[in-house]
CSV table of C-alpha atoms in Angstrom, one decimal:
chain,number,residue,atom,x,y,z
A,29,MET,CA,-33.7,6.4,22.0
A,30,THR,CA,-31.1,4.0,21.0
A,31,ASN,CA,-27.5,5.1,20.4
A,32,ALA,CA,-27.1,5.7,16.7
A,33,ALA,CA,-23.4,4.3,16.6
A,34,THR,CA,-24.7,0.9,18.0
A,35,SER,CA,-27.9,0.5,16.2
A,36,ARG,CA,-26.7,1.2,12.7
A,37,THR,CA,-26.5,-1.7,10.5
A,38,ASP,CA,-24.0,0.0,8.3
A,39,ALA,CA,-21.4,0.8,11.0
A,40,PRO,CA,-17.8,-0.6,10.4
A,41,ASN,CA,-17.3,-4.3,11.1
A,42,PRO,CA,-15.8,-4.7,14.5
A,43,GLY,CA,-12.1,-5.1,14.5
A,44,THR,CA,-11.8,-3.6,10.9
A,45,LEU,CA,-9.9,-0.5,11.8
A,46,THR,CA,-7.3,-1.9,14.0
A,47,PRO,CA,-5.7,-4.1,11.2
A,48,ILE,CA,-5.8,-1.1,8.9
A,49,TYR,CA,-3.9,1.0,11.6
A,50,TRP,CA,-1.3,-1.7,12.0
A,51,GLY,CA,-0.9,-1.8,8.2
A,52,VAL,CA,-0.2,1.9,8.2
A,53,VAL,CA,2.4,1.4,11.0
A,54,ALA,CA,4.0,-1.5,9.1
A,55,TYR,CA,4.1,0.4,5.8
A,56,THR,CA,5.4,3.7,7.6
A,57,ALA,CA,8.3,1.7,9.1
A,58,LEU,CA,9.2,-0.1,5.9
A,59,GLY,CA,9.1,3.2,4.1
A,60,LEU,CA,11.5,4.7,6.4
A,61,ILE,CA,13.8,1.6,6.4
A,62,GLY,CA,13.7,1.7,2.5
A,63,GLY,CA,14.9,5.3,2.6
A,64,VAL,CA,17.7,4.5,4.9
A,65,TYR,CA,18.6,1.6,2.8
A,66,TYR,CA,18.7,3.6,-0.3
A,67,ARG,CA,20.8,6.2,1.2
A,68,GLU,CA,23.2,3.7,2.9
A,69,LEU,CA,23.7,1.3,0.0
A,70,THR,CA,24.3,4.1,-2.5
A,71,LYS,CA,26.8,5.8,-0.2
A,72,ALA,CA,28.6,2.5,0.6
A,73,HIS,CA,29.2,1.8,-3.2
A,74,ASP,CA,29.7,5.6,-4.1
A,75,TYR,CA,26.7,5.4,-6.5
A,76,LEU,CA,25.6,8.5,-8.0
A,77,GLY,CA,23.4,7.3,-10.8
A,78,SER,CA,19.6,6.9,-10.9
A,79,THR,CA,18.1,3.8,-9.3
A,80,GLN,CA,14.9,2.4,-8.6
A,81,LEU,CA,15.7,2.3,-4.9
A,82,SER,CA,15.0,6.1,-4.8
A,83,VAL,CA,11.2,5.5,-5.2
A,84,VAL,CA,10.8,2.7,-2.6
A,85,HIS,CA,10.6,5.1,0.2
A,86,THR,CA,7.8,7.2,-1.6
A,87,HIS,CA,6.0,4.2,-2.9
A,88,LEU,CA,5.7,2.8,0.8
A,89,LEU,CA,4.9,6.1,2.3
A,90,ALA,CA,2.4,7.3,-0.3
A,91,LEU,CA,0.6,4.0,-1.1
A,92,GLY,CA,1.1,2.3,2.2
A,93,THR,CA,0.8,5.1,4.9
A,94,LEU,CA,-1.2,7.8,3.3
A,95,LEU,CA,-3.7,5.5,1.5
A,96,GLY,CA,-3.9,3.5,4.7
A,97,LEU,CA,-4.8,6.7,6.7
A,98,ILE,CA,-7.4,7.5,3.9
A,99,LEU,CA,-8.8,3.9,4.3
A,100,LEU,CA,-9.3,4.4,8.1
A,101,VAL,CA,-11.3,7.5,7.5
A,102,LEU,CA,-13.3,5.8,4.8
A,103,GLU,CA,-13.9,2.7,6.6
A,104,ARG,CA,-14.9,4.7,9.8
A,105,THR,CA,-17.3,7.0,7.7
A,106,PHE,CA,-18.7,4.6,4.9
A,107,ALA,CA,-18.1,1.0,6.5
A,108,LEU,CA,-16.5,-0.2,3.3
A,109,SER,CA,-16.0,-3.6,4.8
A,110,ARG,CA,-19.6,-4.4,4.4
A,111,THR,CA,-19.1,-4.4,0.7
A,112,ALA,CA,-18.4,-7.4,-1.4
A,113,GLN,CA,-15.4,-5.7,-2.8
A,114,TRP,CA,-13.7,-5.1,0.7
A,115,LYS,CA,-11.8,-8.4,1.0
A,116,PRO,CA,-10.7,-8.7,-2.7
A,117,PHE,CA,-9.6,-5.1,-2.4
A,118,LEU,CA,-7.5,-5.7,0.6
A,119,VAL,CA,-5.8,-8.9,-1.0
A,120,ALA,CA,-5.1,-7.1,-4.3
A,121,TYR,CA,-3.8,-3.9,-2.5
A,122,HIS,CA,-1.4,-5.6,-0.1
A,123,ALA,CA,-0.2,-8.1,-2.6
A,124,GLY,CA,0.2,-5.5,-5.3
A,125,LEU,CA,2.1,-3.1,-3.0
A,126,VAL,CA,4.5,-5.8,-1.7
A,127,VAL,CA,5.1,-7.2,-5.1
A,128,THR,CA,5.8,-3.7,-6.5
A,129,VAL,CA,8.1,-2.6,-3.7
A,130,ALA,CA,10.0,-5.9,-3.6
A,131,MET,CA,10.6,-5.6,-7.2
A,132,LEU,CA,11.7,-1.9,-7.1
A,133,THR,CA,14.0,-2.9,-4.2
A,134,ILE,CA,15.6,-5.9,-6.1
A,135,LYS,CA,16.0,-4.0,-9.4
A,136,GLY,CA,17.4,-0.9,-7.4
A,137,THR,CA,19.8,-3.1,-5.4
A,138,LEU,CA,21.1,-4.9,-8.6
A,139,GLN,CA,21.4,-1.3,-10.4
A,140,VAL,CA,23.7,0.0,-7.6
A,141,LEU,CA,25.6,-3.3,-7.6
A,142,GLY,CA,26.2,-2.9,-11.3
A,143,SER,CA,24.6,-6.2,-12.1
A,144,ALA,CA,23.3,-6.8,-15.8
A,145,ALA,CA,20.4,-8.7,-14.3
A,146,ALA,CA,19.0,-5.2,-13.3
A,147,SER,CA,17.6,-5.0,-16.9
A,148,SER,CA,15.9,-8.3,-16.7
A,149,PRO,CA,12.4,-8.5,-18.4
A,150,ALA,CA,11.5,-10.9,-15.6
A,151,ILE,CA,11.8,-8.1,-13.0
A,152,SER,CA,10.0,-5.7,-15.3
A,153,GLY,CA,7.3,-8.3,-15.7
A,154,ILE,CA,6.7,-9.1,-12.1
A,155,SER,CA,6.8,-5.4,-11.3
A,156,GLY,CA,4.1,-4.7,-13.9
A,157,LEU,CA,1.9,-7.5,-12.2
A,158,GLY,CA,2.4,-5.7,-8.9
A,159,HIS,CA,1.1,-2.4,-10.5
A,160,ILE,CA,-1.7,-4.3,-12.2
A,161,LEU,CA,-2.9,-5.6,-8.9
A,162,LEU,CA,-2.8,-2.1,-7.4
A,163,THR,CA,-4.9,-0.9,-10.2
A,164,VAL,CA,-7.4,-3.7,-9.7
A,165,SER,CA,-7.4,-2.8,-5.9
A,166,LEU,CA,-8.1,0.9,-6.7
A,167,VAL,CA,-11.0,-0.1,-9.0
A,168,LEU,CA,-12.3,-2.3,-6.3
A,169,LEU,CA,-12.1,0.5,-3.6
A,170,LEU,CA,-14.0,2.9,-5.9
A,171,MET,CA,-16.6,0.3,-6.6
A,172,GLY,CA,-17.1,-0.3,-3.0
A,173,LEU,CA,-17.2,3.3,-2.1
A,174,LYS,CA,-19.8,3.9,-4.8
A,175,LYS,CA,-22.0,1.3,-3.2
A,176,ARG,CA,-21.6,2.8,0.3
A,177,LEU,CA,-22.4,6.2,-1.0
A,178,ALA,CA,-25.7,5.2,-2.2
A,179,ALA,CA,-26.6,3.4,1.0
């Protein structure tokens, strides 16, 4: 009798889990750094108002760390990397998260510094593109998962 894990054609692609893990590590580190940056910048400028910096930490930890950990389990269980949606999902997911968090950081920093540029429509538009990419990535993830559930 053959080993089921090695004979399965639907097993995860070799080397797929490790990059997901390192993505989780990176997003966790960035999330923690984002929290410290928010606290220290607002403290240094005696800023007590609301700012987009307050959600950088949570966006990175929720969308980067937690979703990444869920992806590890889903990939291990369903071999999502074997679907056509996997690579487009990863590109849209990472691009969307990076763009969204970058714009939150830029806008939040400008808010703390009291710059009028913080209300720029360009910042809102680019941030919106990041959110659109995240939405597309989640749709791709769900499409790929549906295919693997049926396999």
